[in-house]
Amino acid sequence: MGHRKKLRTVIDILKCLTSNIKATLSTKRNTKIRIAVLRATTARNSSSPPSDNRIAAVISFGRGSRLTACAFIEALMDRLQGTKNPSVALKCLFTIHSIIKKGPFILKDQLSFYPSFGGRNFLNMSKFRQDSDPERWELASWVRWYATVIEQNFIVSRFLGHYLNSSCSSNNSKDDEDKASALLNKDLLGELDVLVDFVEVICEAPDSLHLQLNNLVYAVIRYAGEDYRIVQREILIRVVELKDRMASLSCNELTQLLGSLKRFEDCKERLRLLFVNRARNDALWELICGAKLKIMEMGTLKSLVKMERTDGSGELTRFRERFGELRQLVRLNTSGGWFGMDRVPASTMSTML
C-alpha cells in the first residue's frame, strides 16, 4: 500500500509538470492564466494550501478587462472539473473561496454566473469520489462538503443583496440595524432562514476532523470558520430586530421564527466540535434562548386573546392573571438575572461580536 501511494504521488507530480510544460510552450493568449492556475493548484505539496503569493497572482487577473477575468475563471473551473486528485480539487476550491473573500468584484461576478445564475450545485462536486486509498477517500468527502459551503455562500449573498465577505457587509452595527428595521417581517424571516441553512451546511463537515492536522484541510476549516463568524453577526442583527417586533408577528410568523431558532440552536454542539470553541459568541446563544422564551410567551398570549374573543366568562380573566404571575418566574441561568425584553442597542450589540 505504501509503494502504491508513493507511485501515485510521483504520477501526480509528473502530470502537474507536464501540464506546466504544455502551458509554458503554448502560444495561446491565455498562457499566463493557465500557468498561474496550475501553480496555485499544483499536486506538489499536497497537504499545503496555495501560498499567499500564488493567491495574489491569480487575484491580479481581476484587475484587468472582463475578458481576462472570464478567461481566468474558465481556466480555474476547467482545472477543478478535470482533476481526480482530492488535494488539487481542494486547492481549486480554496482559490475560489479566496477570490470570494478578497478578490475584486469582477472575479466574484464571473464566479456567481458560472455556469448559470442561481444554478444548484454549480461546482458539480457532489459526485466527486476517490477510492484509491483511505486518505484520498476522506479528502474527497471534504471536497464535496467544501464545494457545498462555497455554493451556499453565493446563495446567501444573492439573498442578502451583497457578497457575504465583501466590504459592503459593514461592521457598523447601527447601519446594519437600520437596514434590518426597514425590511418587512417576511423578508427578515426569509433572510434568517437562509442564514441558518448556511450554518447547517457548515455543520455537515465530514466526521474525519483529525484531518485538520493536514494544513490544507486546516486552512479550509479556517475559511469556513470566518464565514460562520460573519453569518453569526448577520443572524444576531435579524434576531434582535425580530425579537423587537414579536408583538406584531402572526402565529405563523412566530412559528417560522421559532423553527429557525431551534434549527440554529441544534447546530451548537457540532459547531463547538468543528471550530474547537473558536467563534463561540456566548452572548448570541443567550439571545437565541431569550428569543425562544419570548416567542412561547407571545404565542400563549395570542392564544388567550383568541379565547377571550369567544369566551366572555371571568374564568379566562383569572387564568390570564395566573399566567402573568407565572411569567415573573422565568429566569435565565446564563445571565443570573431577569431576562429583559427590550431591544438590544447598537453599543451592546458590538460587545457581542
Short mmCIF file of C-alpha atoms in Angstrom, two decimals:
data_model
loop_
_atom_site.label_atom_id
_atom_site.label_comp_id
_atom_site.label_asym_id
_atom_site.label_seq_id
_atom_site.Cartn_x
_atom_site.Cartn_y
_atom_site.Cartn_z
CA MET A 1 0.00 0.00 0.00
CA GLY A 2 2.87 2.38 0.83
CA HIS A 3 4.59 1.72 -2.53
CA ARG A 4 1.32 2.30 -4.41
CA LYS A 5 0.78 5.58 -2.59
CA LYS A 6 4.31 6.77 -3.41
CA LEU A 7 3.87 5.76 -7.04
CA ARG A 8 0.58 7.63 -7.24
CA THR A 9 2.21 10.74 -5.75
CA VAL A 10 5.00 10.59 -8.35
CA ILE A 11 2.44 10.19 -11.14
CA ASP A 12 0.51 13.23 -9.88
CA ILE A 13 3.69 15.32 -9.81
CA LEU A 14 4.62 14.21 -13.32
CA LYS A 15 1.15 15.11 -14.55
CA CYS A 16 1.48 18.52 -12.93
CA LEU A 17 4.89 19.09 -14.53
CA THR A 18 3.54 18.02 -17.91
CA SER A 19 0.65 20.47 -17.62
CA ASN A 20 3.05 23.27 -16.67
CA ILE A 21 5.31 22.49 -19.64
CA LYS A 22 2.35 22.45 -22.03
CA ALA A 23 1.11 25.77 -20.66
CA THR A 24 4.58 27.31 -20.91
CA LEU A 25 5.10 26.19 -24.52
CA SER A 26 1.60 27.21 -25.57
CA THR A 27 1.34 30.19 -27.91
CA LYS A 28 -2.19 30.97 -26.83
CA ARG A 29 -3.01 34.38 -25.40
CA ASN A 30 -4.14 32.87 -22.07
CA THR A 31 -0.87 31.06 -21.32
CA LYS A 32 -0.13 33.24 -18.25
CA ILE A 33 -3.56 32.50 -16.87
CA ARG A 34 -3.15 28.75 -17.24
CA ILE A 35 0.29 28.81 -15.64
CA ALA A 36 -0.98 30.86 -12.68
CA VAL A 37 -3.88 28.43 -12.14
CA LEU A 38 -1.59 25.39 -12.34
CA ARG A 39 0.89 26.87 -9.89
CA ALA A 40 -1.82 27.75 -7.37
CA THR A 41 -3.38 24.28 -7.59
CA THR A 42 -0.31 22.10 -8.04
CA ALA A 43 -0.34 18.46 -6.95
CA ARG A 44 3.03 19.01 -5.30
CA ASN A 45 2.95 19.78 -1.57
CA SER A 46 -0.47 18.13 -1.50
CA SER A 47 -1.06 18.87 2.19
CA SER A 48 -0.31 22.60 1.92
CA PRO A 49 -2.74 25.33 0.79
CA PRO A 50 -1.78 27.72 -2.02
CA SER A 51 0.69 30.32 -0.77
CA ASP A 52 -0.29 33.96 -0.36
CA ASN A 53 1.86 34.81 -3.39
CA ARG A 54 0.05 32.26 -5.57
CA ILE A 55 -3.33 33.56 -4.45
CA ALA A 56 -2.25 37.16 -5.09
CA ALA A 57 -1.11 36.17 -8.58
CA VAL A 58 -4.48 34.68 -9.55
CA ILE A 59 -6.43 37.54 -7.97
CA SER A 60 -4.45 40.02 -10.07
CA PHE A 61 -6.30 38.80 -13.18
CA GLY A 62 -9.37 40.55 -11.82
CA ARG A 63 -7.72 43.95 -12.19
CA GLY A 64 -7.74 43.79 -15.99
CA SER A 65 -10.53 43.51 -18.51
CA ARG A 66 -13.71 41.49 -18.10
CA LEU A 67 -12.49 39.24 -20.92
CA THR A 68 -9.35 38.40 -18.93
CA ALA A 69 -11.39 37.74 -15.78
CA CYS A 70 -13.72 35.46 -17.72
CA ALA A 71 -10.77 33.52 -19.20
CA PHE A 72 -9.25 33.08 -15.74
CA ILE A 73 -12.45 31.77 -14.14
CA GLU A 74 -12.92 29.40 -17.09
CA ALA A 75 -9.37 28.06 -16.63
CA LEU A 76 -9.87 27.63 -12.88
CA MET A 77 -13.17 25.81 -13.35
CA ASP A 78 -11.66 23.57 -16.04
CA ARG A 79 -8.89 22.68 -13.60
CA LEU A 80 -11.45 21.84 -10.89
CA GLN A 81 -13.68 19.76 -13.16
CA GLY A 82 -10.77 17.98 -14.84
CA THR A 83 -8.91 16.70 -11.80
CA LYS A 84 -9.41 13.44 -9.93
CA ASN A 85 -6.93 14.40 -7.23
CA PRO A 86 -8.70 15.49 -3.99
CA SER A 87 -5.82 17.76 -2.96
CA VAL A 88 -5.88 19.56 -6.30
CA ALA A 89 -9.67 19.90 -6.08
CA LEU A 90 -9.41 21.33 -2.53
CA LYS A 91 -6.78 23.82 -3.72
CA CYS A 92 -9.09 24.90 -6.57
CA LEU A 93 -11.95 25.42 -4.13
CA PHE A 94 -9.66 27.23 -1.69
CA THR A 95 -8.61 29.54 -4.54
CA ILE A 96 -12.27 30.18 -5.40
CA HIS A 97 -13.03 30.92 -1.74
CA SER A 98 -10.04 33.28 -1.60
CA ILE A 99 -11.48 35.18 -4.57
CA ILE A 100 -14.83 35.43 -2.78
CA LYS A 101 -13.15 36.71 0.37
CA LYS A 102 -10.64 39.20 -1.02
CA GLY A 103 -10.85 39.25 -4.81
CA PRO A 104 -12.14 42.16 -6.94
CA PHE A 105 -15.80 42.39 -7.83
CA ILE A 106 -15.23 41.41 -11.47
CA LEU A 107 -13.93 37.96 -10.47
CA LYS A 108 -16.73 37.41 -7.98
CA ASP A 109 -19.21 38.41 -10.65
CA GLN A 110 -17.79 35.87 -13.08
CA LEU A 111 -17.91 33.15 -10.42
CA SER A 112 -21.51 33.85 -9.49
CA PHE A 113 -22.62 33.47 -13.11
CA TYR A 114 -20.77 30.22 -13.76
CA PRO A 115 -22.25 28.22 -15.45
CA SER A 116 -25.71 29.70 -14.91
CA PHE A 117 -27.06 32.23 -12.44
CA GLY A 118 -28.53 30.53 -9.42
CA GLY A 119 -27.66 27.07 -10.72
CA ARG A 120 -27.88 24.43 -8.00
CA ASN A 121 -24.56 22.78 -7.21
CA PHE A 122 -22.83 24.79 -9.96
CA LEU A 123 -19.42 23.49 -8.86
CA ASN A 124 -20.61 19.95 -9.67
CA MET A 125 -18.66 18.27 -6.90
CA SER A 126 -21.48 16.18 -5.42
CA LYS A 127 -20.29 13.08 -7.29
CA PHE A 128 -16.58 13.61 -6.68
CA ARG A 129 -15.08 10.34 -5.44
CA GLN A 130 -11.59 8.90 -4.99
CA ASP A 131 -11.44 5.37 -3.61
CA SER A 132 -7.80 4.54 -4.35
CA ASP A 133 -6.83 4.72 -0.65
CA PRO A 134 -8.47 5.68 2.69
CA GLU A 135 -6.79 9.08 2.90
CA ARG A 136 -7.93 10.16 -0.55
CA TRP A 137 -11.39 8.78 0.14
CA GLU A 138 -11.62 11.02 3.21
CA LEU A 139 -10.21 14.04 1.36
CA ALA A 140 -12.82 13.53 -1.36
CA SER A 141 -15.57 13.93 1.25
CA TRP A 142 -14.02 17.26 2.24
CA VAL A 143 -14.07 18.32 -1.42
CA ARG A 144 -17.81 17.62 -1.69
CA TRP A 145 -18.56 19.45 1.57
CA TYR A 146 -16.35 22.46 0.80
CA ALA A 147 -17.96 22.91 -2.62
CA THR A 148 -21.39 22.98 -0.95
CA VAL A 149 -20.19 25.59 1.57
CA ILE A 150 -18.98 27.85 -1.26
CA GLU A 151 -22.23 27.41 -3.16
CA GLN A 152 -24.22 28.30 -0.03
CA ASN A 153 -22.05 31.39 0.35
CA PHE A 154 -23.25 32.59 -3.05
CA ILE A 155 -26.87 31.71 -2.26
CA VAL A 156 -26.77 33.78 0.94
CA SER A 157 -25.04 36.65 -0.87
CA ARG A 158 -27.73 36.77 -3.55
CA PHE A 159 -30.45 36.66 -0.88
CA LEU A 160 -28.91 39.46 1.19
CA GLY A 161 -28.13 41.61 -1.85
CA HIS A 162 -24.38 41.83 -1.23
CA TYR A 163 -21.43 39.47 -1.14
CA LEU A 164 -21.20 37.97 2.32
CA ASN A 165 -17.45 38.55 2.56
CA SER A 166 -17.37 41.95 0.89
CA SER A 167 -16.77 45.36 2.43
CA CYS A 168 -20.45 46.08 1.75
CA SER A 169 -21.11 43.86 4.76
CA SER A 170 -20.38 46.70 7.12
CA ASN A 171 -19.06 46.35 10.63
CA ASN A 172 -21.20 49.32 11.67
CA SER A 173 -23.90 47.76 13.85
CA LYS A 174 -26.07 50.89 13.78
CA ASP A 175 -26.16 50.98 9.97
CA ASP A 176 -26.97 47.29 9.71
CA GLU A 177 -29.61 47.61 12.39
CA ASP A 178 -31.25 50.42 10.45
CA LYS A 179 -31.25 48.32 7.27
CA ALA A 180 -32.86 45.43 9.09
CA SER A 181 -35.53 47.68 10.60
CA ALA A 182 -36.57 48.78 7.10
CA LEU A 183 -37.35 45.21 5.99
CA LEU A 184 -40.76 43.57 6.08
CA ASN A 185 -41.34 40.75 8.54
CA LYS A 186 -41.42 38.12 5.81
CA ASP A 187 -38.13 39.37 4.37
CA LEU A 188 -36.40 39.27 7.74
CA LEU A 189 -37.69 35.77 8.39
CA GLY A 190 -36.61 34.67 4.91
CA GLU A 191 -33.10 36.01 5.40
CA LEU A 192 -32.83 34.33 8.79
CA ASP A 193 -33.89 31.00 7.27
CA VAL A 194 -31.20 31.23 4.57
CA LEU A 195 -28.53 32.17 7.10
CA VAL A 196 -29.45 29.20 9.29
CA ASP A 197 -29.35 27.00 6.18
CA PHE A 198 -25.73 28.11 5.74
CA VAL A 199 -24.91 27.17 9.34
CA GLU A 200 -26.46 23.73 8.81
CA VAL A 201 -24.35 23.21 5.68
CA ILE A 202 -21.21 24.11 7.64
CA CYS A 203 -22.21 21.57 10.30
CA GLU A 204 -22.28 18.82 7.65
CA ALA A 205 -18.47 18.78 7.59
CA PRO A 206 -17.02 15.24 7.37
CA ASP A 207 -16.50 13.38 10.62
CA SER A 208 -12.80 12.91 9.88
CA LEU A 209 -11.90 16.01 11.87
CA HIS A 210 -8.48 14.51 12.57
CA LEU A 211 -7.61 15.62 9.04
CA GLN A 212 -7.40 19.15 10.40
CA LEU A 213 -3.79 18.13 11.06
CA ASN A 214 -3.46 18.38 7.29
CA ASN A 215 -2.53 22.04 6.66
CA LEU A 216 -4.75 22.24 3.58
CA VAL A 217 -7.81 20.94 5.43
CA TYR A 218 -6.99 23.22 8.36
CA ALA A 219 -6.93 26.23 6.00
CA VAL A 220 -10.29 25.16 4.59
CA ILE A 221 -11.78 24.93 8.10
CA ARG A 222 -10.33 28.33 8.96
CA TYR A 223 -12.01 29.92 5.93
CA ALA A 224 -15.31 28.22 6.77
CA GLY A 225 -14.97 29.49 10.34
CA GLU A 226 -14.51 33.05 9.08
CA ASP A 227 -17.68 32.70 7.03
CA TYR A 228 -19.51 31.39 10.07
CA ARG A 229 -18.31 34.37 12.10
CA ILE A 230 -19.89 36.71 9.55
CA VAL A 231 -23.08 34.65 9.48
CA GLN A 232 -23.26 34.80 13.29
CA ARG A 233 -23.30 38.57 13.08
CA GLU A 234 -25.97 38.60 10.38
CA ILE A 235 -28.14 36.25 12.45
CA LEU A 236 -27.69 38.39 15.55
CA ILE A 237 -28.90 41.53 13.77
CA ARG A 238 -32.03 39.82 12.48
CA VAL A 239 -32.92 38.08 15.74
CA VAL A 240 -32.62 41.36 17.63
CA GLU A 241 -34.94 43.07 15.14
CA LEU A 242 -37.47 40.24 15.07
CA LYS A 243 -37.46 40.00 18.86
CA ASP A 244 -38.43 43.65 18.99
CA ARG A 245 -41.30 43.05 16.53
CA MET A 246 -42.75 39.92 18.12
CA ALA A 247 -45.94 41.65 19.21
CA SER A 248 -46.74 42.33 15.54
CA LEU A 249 -45.86 38.86 14.24
CA SER A 250 -48.65 36.48 13.30
CA CYS A 251 -48.85 32.98 14.75
CA ASN A 252 -47.44 31.55 11.52
CA GLU A 253 -44.56 34.02 11.62
CA LEU A 254 -43.83 33.20 15.25
CA THR A 255 -43.82 29.52 14.36
CA GLN A 256 -41.41 30.13 11.48
CA LEU A 257 -39.12 32.18 13.70
CA LEU A 258 -39.16 29.56 16.46
CA GLY A 259 -38.30 26.88 13.89
CA SER A 260 -35.30 28.86 12.63
CA LEU A 261 -34.02 29.48 16.15
CA LYS A 262 -34.36 25.81 17.07
CA ARG A 263 -32.52 24.74 13.91
CA PHE A 264 -29.70 27.15 14.74
CA GLU A 265 -29.55 26.01 18.35
CA ASP A 266 -29.38 22.38 17.24
CA CYS A 267 -26.09 23.24 15.48
CA LYS A 268 -24.38 24.50 18.63
CA GLU A 269 -22.62 21.29 19.70
CA ARG A 270 -21.45 20.42 16.19
CA LEU A 271 -20.07 23.94 15.73
CA ARG A 272 -18.19 23.64 19.00
CA LEU A 273 -16.54 20.43 17.85
CA LEU A 274 -15.79 21.74 14.38
CA PHE A 275 -14.22 25.03 15.43
CA VAL A 276 -12.93 23.89 18.84
CA ASN A 277 -14.59 26.78 20.68
CA ARG A 278 -13.49 29.38 18.16
CA ALA A 279 -16.21 31.94 17.34
CA ARG A 280 -18.29 30.76 20.32
CA ASN A 281 -20.16 34.04 20.85
CA ASP A 282 -21.94 33.02 24.05
CA ALA A 283 -23.95 36.25 24.06
CA LEU A 284 -25.59 35.22 20.79
CA TRP A 285 -26.71 31.89 22.23
CA GLU A 286 -28.16 33.69 25.26
CA LEU A 287 -30.07 35.96 22.88
CA ILE A 288 -31.42 32.92 21.00
CA CYS A 289 -32.56 31.34 24.26
CA GLY A 290 -34.28 34.56 25.35
CA ALA A 291 -35.97 34.98 21.97
CA LYS A 292 -37.38 31.45 22.16
CA LEU A 293 -38.81 32.18 25.63
CA LYS A 294 -40.44 35.35 24.38
CA ILE A 295 -41.93 33.54 21.38
CA MET A 296 -43.53 30.98 23.68
CA GLU A 297 -44.94 33.79 25.81
CA MET A 298 -46.23 35.66 22.78
CA GLY A 299 -47.77 32.50 21.37
CA THR A 300 -49.59 31.84 24.65
CA LEU A 301 -50.84 35.43 24.88
CA LYS A 302 -52.13 35.35 21.31
CA SER A 303 -53.99 32.13 22.08
CA LEU A 304 -55.50 33.76 25.18
CA VAL A 305 -56.65 36.78 23.18
CA LYS A 306 -58.30 34.46 20.68
CA MET A 307 -60.06 32.63 23.52
CA GLU A 308 -61.17 35.92 25.04
CA ARG A 309 -62.99 36.86 21.85
CA THR A 310 -65.11 33.73 22.11
CA ASP A 311 -65.42 33.44 25.89
CA GLY A 312 -66.78 36.29 27.98
CA SER A 313 -66.57 34.47 31.29
CA GLY A 314 -64.48 35.63 34.22
CA GLU A 315 -62.64 32.29 34.27
CA LEU A 316 -60.46 33.41 31.38
CA THR A 317 -59.57 36.66 33.18
CA ARG A 318 -58.46 34.74 36.24
CA PHE A 319 -56.37 32.42 34.04
CA ARG A 320 -54.63 35.41 32.42
CA GLU A 321 -53.83 36.80 35.86
CA ARG A 322 -52.27 33.48 36.87
CA PHE A 323 -50.25 33.41 33.64
CA GLY A 324 -48.93 36.89 34.44
CA GLU A 325 -47.75 35.66 37.84
CA LEU A 326 -46.06 32.59 36.29
CA ARG A 327 -44.33 34.80 33.76
CA GLN A 328 -42.43 36.52 36.54
CA LEU A 329 -40.78 33.21 37.41
CA VAL A 330 -38.88 32.98 34.14
CA ARG A 331 -35.17 33.44 34.76
CA LEU A 332 -32.15 32.91 32.54
CA ASN A 333 -29.49 30.89 34.33
CA THR A 334 -26.87 32.10 31.84
CA SER A 335 -27.24 35.72 32.88
CA GLY A 336 -28.18 35.23 36.51
CA GLY A 337 -30.90 37.89 36.37
CA TRP A 338 -34.33 38.62 34.95
CA PHE A 339 -34.38 38.38 31.19
CA GLY A 340 -35.27 41.75 29.68
CA MET A 341 -37.41 42.05 26.58
CA ASP A 342 -36.03 45.40 25.44
CA ARG A 343 -34.29 45.94 22.12
CA VAL A 344 -30.51 45.46 22.27
CA PRO A 345 -28.83 48.80 21.47
CA ALA A 346 -26.02 49.06 18.93
CA SER A 347 -23.42 49.62 21.67
CA THR A 348 -24.46 46.38 23.39
CA MET A 349 -24.57 44.51 20.10
CA SER A 350 -20.98 45.46 19.34
CA THR A 351 -19.85 43.78 22.55
CA MET A 352 -21.49 40.54 21.43
CA LEU A 353 -19.42 40.35 18.27
#
